[in-house]
Amino acid sequence: MNQLKLLNFHKMLANFANKLVGAFVPLIIFQTTGSLFYSIIYLVANNIFRFLFTLALKNLYGKYPQLLLMIRVLPFAIYNIFIFVLDYNLLIGVIGVCVFTALDTSLDVLPKEIIFNYSSLTNTSDKSLGVTRLFEQLGIIIALILGGFLLDLNKTLVLIISLSIYSISVIPLICFYVKCRKQRTFNKDATSNAINTLNKNEDYKKASNKLTKKLLITYGITYFSFAFVDLLQTTYSLFIFIQKGEFAVAGILNAVFNSFYAISFYVASILNEKKDITKVVAIFCCLIGILIICLPFINIDKYFILICIIYGLIGFCYPFISLFVLDRLLIKSRIMAVSNKALFARETGCISAYCIGYACGFFGLIGIFIATLITMCASSFIITYGEEKTRQNLVDYLQNNEIIQK
């Protein structure tokens, strides 16, 4: 079995295990403290720690992504234990959950994306993206529904289930690592013939470094611009929990979002392969921003179905943006032999957005909704401009390869 299939198996089970509890941590902190202020402090601090851990692990992500997923078992278990500490010592519990969920996430996101980067080199990238995201969401959807109900009943049971399932999910990838670790190309970034040729010339090598820097900065800014939409599920879950005090409602809504997200990612992968979806992406960016700002003004008791429809629309639109940008990021960065660095720039751009976005919550949750509206509308221009600019720069640079070959 190839590594991409093993990764999809891991994603489905690991996301199920993680989201059983992890998706509800900010709500649990609010339930324990009774204060939105502490929940926002937690969210901001959590992403600051995540950013620091990501920087600290930068040189390990590309070399040992499978091992990092195995090591993740430790912070995964520890932060779950600290959730129980909340009932006995609030300060220690919140700090422990904050630090170890940050470490858990830093050991989760980039290693999986880098393994996908390695294992999808021989596949059509957008098709691979559609399939792997589908497997990701399957685990999340089930966990959000079950987790919401189980947390209302028994937290200890949820902890035992999540730890057991995650441990099982990572075993095939570790076996694959042990089997293939001595292969010359294993866990190596892709390098194009164009770059190998051009880098033999010192002037072109300098131009390559300059273009690479521009590429990474552009994609870092691009991801920062639309990553605010990732705050929706946590922010609106808090908004609902403050009103109703139930995990289940938030779990159902987030399951609706992820169901449409999963379906749409597969649809978007097919359309992206056949057509230019740039205009669709720009329109969907603005549409998502408008839909999100409407949510806090709709009475959930009277119009629950309408909220589900809005959540479903946002979930359906978002994959077109996510797939469009990631597909092109991988294609261009592989040409320049910096795909892992590009994924790192993507991650740091997203985390920066999370820190600033959640900080807007100090003005009330409405501050996060407003910030998301502004950034999503801005991203419709940033994404299209960034894609065209990086494409043109890359074409201009690679034309030099034709001159050298003559």
Coordinates of C-alpha atoms in Angstrom, one line a residue, residues 107-361:
L107 CA 2.9 18.1 15.4
D108 CA -0.3 17.4 13.4
V109 CA -0.9 19.9 10.6
L110 CA 2.5 20.4 8.8
P111 CA 3.7 16.7 9.1
K112 CA 0.5 15.6 7.4
E113 CA 0.8 18.2 4.6
I114 CA 4.4 17.3 4.0
I115 CA 3.7 13.6 3.8
F116 CA 0.9 14.5 1.3
N117 CA 3.4 16.6 -0.6
Y118 CA 5.8 13.6 -0.8
S119 CA 3.3 10.9 -1.5
S120 CA 1.2 12.9 -4.2
L121 CA 4.2 13.6 -6.5
T122 CA 3.2 10.7 -8.8
N123 CA -0.6 11.6 -8.7
T124 CA -2.6 14.4 -10.2
S125 CA -2.3 17.0 -7.4
D126 CA -5.9 18.3 -7.5
K127 CA -7.4 14.8 -7.6
S128 CA -5.2 13.7 -4.7
L129 CA -6.2 16.8 -2.8
G130 CA -9.9 16.1 -3.3
V131 CA -9.6 12.5 -2.1
T132 CA -7.3 13.2 0.9
R133 CA -9.6 16.1 2.1
L134 CA -12.6 13.8 1.8
F135 CA -11.0 11.3 4.2
E136 CA -10.0 14.1 6.6
Q137 CA -13.6 15.3 6.8
L138 CA -15.2 11.9 7.2
G139 CA -13.5 11.5 10.6
I140 CA -14.3 15.1 11.6
I141 CA -18.0 14.8 10.8
I142 CA -18.5 11.7 12.8
A143 CA -16.5 13.1 15.8
L144 CA -18.3 16.4 15.9
I145 CA -21.7 14.7 16.2
L146 CA -20.6 12.0 18.7
G147 CA -18.2 14.2 20.6
G148 CA -20.9 16.8 21.3
F149 CA -23.3 14.3 22.7
L150 CA -20.7 12.2 24.6
L151 CA -19.1 15.3 26.3
D152 CA -22.6 16.1 27.6
L153 CA -22.6 12.6 29.2
N154 CA -19.1 11.4 30.0
K155 CA -15.7 13.2 29.4
T156 CA -13.6 10.2 30.6
L157 CA -15.1 7.9 28.0
V158 CA -14.3 10.4 25.3
L159 CA -10.7 10.6 26.4
I160 CA -10.2 6.8 26.4
I161 CA -11.8 6.4 22.9
S162 CA -9.8 9.3 21.3
L163 CA -6.5 8.1 22.6
S164 CA -7.0 4.5 21.5
I165 CA -8.1 5.5 18.0
Y166 CA -5.3 7.9 17.5
S167 CA -2.7 5.3 18.5
I168 CA -4.1 2.8 16.0
S169 CA -4.2 5.4 13.2
V170 CA -0.5 6.2 13.3
I171 CA 0.9 2.6 13.3
P172 CA 0.7 2.1 9.5
L173 CA 2.6 5.3 8.7
I174 CA 5.4 4.4 11.2
C175 CA 5.7 0.9 9.7
F176 CA 6.0 2.6 6.3
Y177 CA 8.7 4.9 7.7
V178 CA 10.7 2.0 9.1
K179 CA 10.4 0.1 5.8
C180 CA 11.4 3.0 3.5
R181 CA 13.6 5.3 5.6
K182 CA 16.9 4.2 3.9
Q183 CA 15.6 4.9 0.3
R184 CA 17.6 7.7 -1.3
T185 CA 14.5 9.7 -2.3
F186 CA 12.4 9.1 0.9
N187 CA 11.3 12.3 2.6
K188 CA 13.1 14.4 0.0
D189 CA 11.6 17.6 -1.5
A190 CA 11.0 17.5 -5.3
T191 CA 13.6 19.2 -7.5
S192 CA 12.9 20.2 -11.1
N193 CA 15.3 19.9 -14.0
A194 CA 14.9 23.6 -14.7
I195 CA 16.2 24.6 -11.3
N196 CA 19.0 22.1 -11.4
T197 CA 20.1 23.7 -14.7
L198 CA 19.7 27.3 -13.8
N199 CA 21.4 27.0 -10.4
K200 CA 24.6 26.0 -12.1
N201 CA 24.8 29.7 -13.1
E202 CA 25.6 32.0 -10.2
D203 CA 23.5 34.9 -11.6
Y204 CA 20.5 32.7 -12.2
K205 CA 20.9 31.1 -8.8
K206 CA 20.6 34.6 -7.2
A207 CA 17.5 35.2 -9.3
S208 CA 16.2 31.9 -8.2
N209 CA 16.6 32.8 -4.5
K210 CA 15.0 36.2 -5.1
L211 CA 12.0 34.6 -6.9
T212 CA 11.7 32.0 -4.2
K213 CA 11.5 34.6 -1.5
K214 CA 8.8 36.5 -3.4
L215 CA 6.9 33.3 -3.9
L216 CA 6.9 32.4 -0.2
I217 CA 6.0 35.9 1.0
T218 CA 3.1 36.1 -1.6
Y219 CA 1.7 32.8 -0.4
G220 CA 2.1 33.7 3.2
I221 CA 0.1 36.9 2.7
T222 CA -2.5 35.0 0.6
Y223 CA -3.1 32.4 3.3
F224 CA -3.2 35.1 5.9
S225 CA -6.0 36.9 3.9
F226 CA -8.4 34.0 3.8
A227 CA -7.4 32.0 6.9
F228 CA -9.8 34.0 9.0
V229 CA -12.7 31.8 7.8
D230 CA -11.1 29.0 9.8
L231 CA -12.1 30.9 13.0
L232 CA -15.8 30.4 12.1
Q233 CA -16.5 27.0 13.7
T234 CA -14.9 27.9 17.0
T235 CA -16.3 31.4 17.2
Y236 CA -19.8 30.6 16.3
S237 CA -19.7 27.5 18.6
L238 CA -18.8 29.8 21.4
F239 CA -21.6 32.2 20.4
I240 CA -24.1 29.4 20.5
F241 CA -22.8 27.8 23.7
I242 CA -23.1 31.1 25.5
Q243 CA -26.8 31.1 24.6
K244 CA -27.7 27.5 25.0
G245 CA -25.0 25.9 27.1
E246 CA -24.9 22.6 25.0
F247 CA -22.1 21.0 23.1
A248 CA -24.4 19.0 20.9
V249 CA -25.9 22.0 19.0
A250 CA -22.4 23.2 18.1
G251 CA -21.4 19.7 17.1
I252 CA -24.3 19.3 14.8
L253 CA -23.7 22.7 13.0
N254 CA -20.0 22.0 12.6
A255 CA -20.8 18.5 11.2
V256 CA -23.0 20.2 8.7
F257 CA -20.2 22.5 7.7
N258 CA -17.7 19.7 7.3
S259 CA -20.2 17.5 5.4
F260 CA -20.6 20.1 2.7
Y261 CA -16.9 20.8 2.9
A262 CA -16.0 17.2 2.2
I263 CA -18.4 16.9 -0.7
S264 CA -17.4 20.2 -2.2
F265 CA -13.6 19.5 -2.0
Y266 CA -14.1 16.5 -4.2
V267 CA -16.3 18.4 -6.6
A268 CA -13.9 21.4 -6.7
S269 CA -11.0 19.0 -7.4
I270 CA -12.8 17.8 -10.6
L271 CA -13.7 21.3 -11.7
N272 CA -10.3 22.6 -11.0
E273 CA -8.8 20.0 -13.3
K274 CA -11.1 20.9 -16.2
K275 CA -11.7 24.6 -15.9
D276 CA -10.2 27.9 -14.7
I277 CA -12.1 28.6 -11.4
T278 CA -10.3 31.9 -10.6
K279 CA -13.5 34.0 -11.0
V280 CA -15.5 31.5 -8.9
V281 CA -12.9 31.7 -6.1
A282 CA -13.1 35.5 -6.1
I283 CA -16.9 35.4 -5.9
F284 CA -16.9 32.8 -3.2
C285 CA -14.5 34.8 -1.0
C286 CA -16.9 37.7 -0.8
L287 CA -20.0 35.4 -0.5
I288 CA -18.4 33.6 2.5
G289 CA -17.6 36.9 4.2
I290 CA -21.2 38.1 3.8
L291 CA -22.7 34.9 5.0
I292 CA -20.5 34.8 8.1
I293 CA -21.4 38.3 9.2
C294 CA -25.1 37.4 9.0
L295 CA -24.9 34.5 11.4
P296 CA -24.8 36.3 14.8
F297 CA -27.9 38.3 13.8
I298 CA -30.1 35.2 13.2
N299 CA -32.1 33.7 16.0
I300 CA -31.0 30.1 16.3
D301 CA -34.1 28.9 18.1
K302 CA -36.4 30.3 15.4
Y303 CA -34.3 29.8 12.3
F304 CA -32.0 26.8 13.0
I305 CA -32.6 25.3 9.6
L306 CA -31.6 28.6 7.9
I307 CA -28.4 28.6 10.0
C308 CA -27.7 25.0 8.8
I309 CA -28.2 26.2 5.2
I310 CA -25.8 29.1 5.7
Y311 CA -23.3 26.8 7.4
G312 CA -23.6 24.4 4.5
L313 CA -23.1 27.1 1.9
I314 CA -20.0 28.3 3.6
G315 CA -18.7 24.8 3.9
F316 CA -19.4 24.2 0.2
C317 CA -17.8 27.4 -1.0
Y318 CA -14.6 27.3 1.1
P319 CA -13.0 24.2 -0.6
F320 CA -12.9 26.0 -3.9
I321 CA -10.6 28.6 -2.4
S322 CA -8.5 26.2 -0.3
L323 CA -7.9 23.8 -3.2
F324 CA -7.3 26.5 -5.8
V325 CA -4.5 28.1 -3.7
L326 CA -2.9 24.9 -2.4
D327 CA -2.9 23.2 -5.8
R328 CA -1.1 26.2 -7.4
L329 CA 1.2 26.6 -4.4
L330 CA 2.4 23.0 -4.7
I331 CA 2.9 23.2 -8.5
K332 CA 4.9 26.4 -8.4
S333 CA 6.9 25.6 -5.3
R334 CA 7.8 22.1 -6.7
I335 CA 9.2 23.8 -9.8
M336 CA 11.4 26.0 -7.5
A337 CA 12.2 23.0 -5.3
V338 CA 10.8 24.7 -2.2
S339 CA 7.5 22.9 -1.6
N340 CA 8.2 22.2 2.1
K341 CA 9.2 25.8 2.6
A342 CA 6.0 26.9 0.9
L343 CA 3.9 24.7 3.2
F344 CA 5.7 26.3 6.1
A345 CA 4.9 29.8 4.8
R346 CA 1.3 28.7 4.4
E347 CA 1.2 27.5 8.0
T348 CA 2.8 30.6 9.5
G349 CA 0.5 32.8 7.5
C350 CA -2.5 30.9 8.8
I351 CA -1.4 30.9 12.4
S352 CA -0.7 34.7 12.2
A353 CA -4.3 35.2 11.0
Y354 CA -5.6 33.1 13.9
C355 CA -3.7 35.1 16.5
I356 CA -4.9 38.4 15.1
G357 CA -8.4 37.2 14.3
Y358 CA -9.1 35.8 17.8
A359 CA -7.6 38.9 19.4
C360 CA -10.5 40.8 17.7
G361 CA -12.6 38.8 20.1

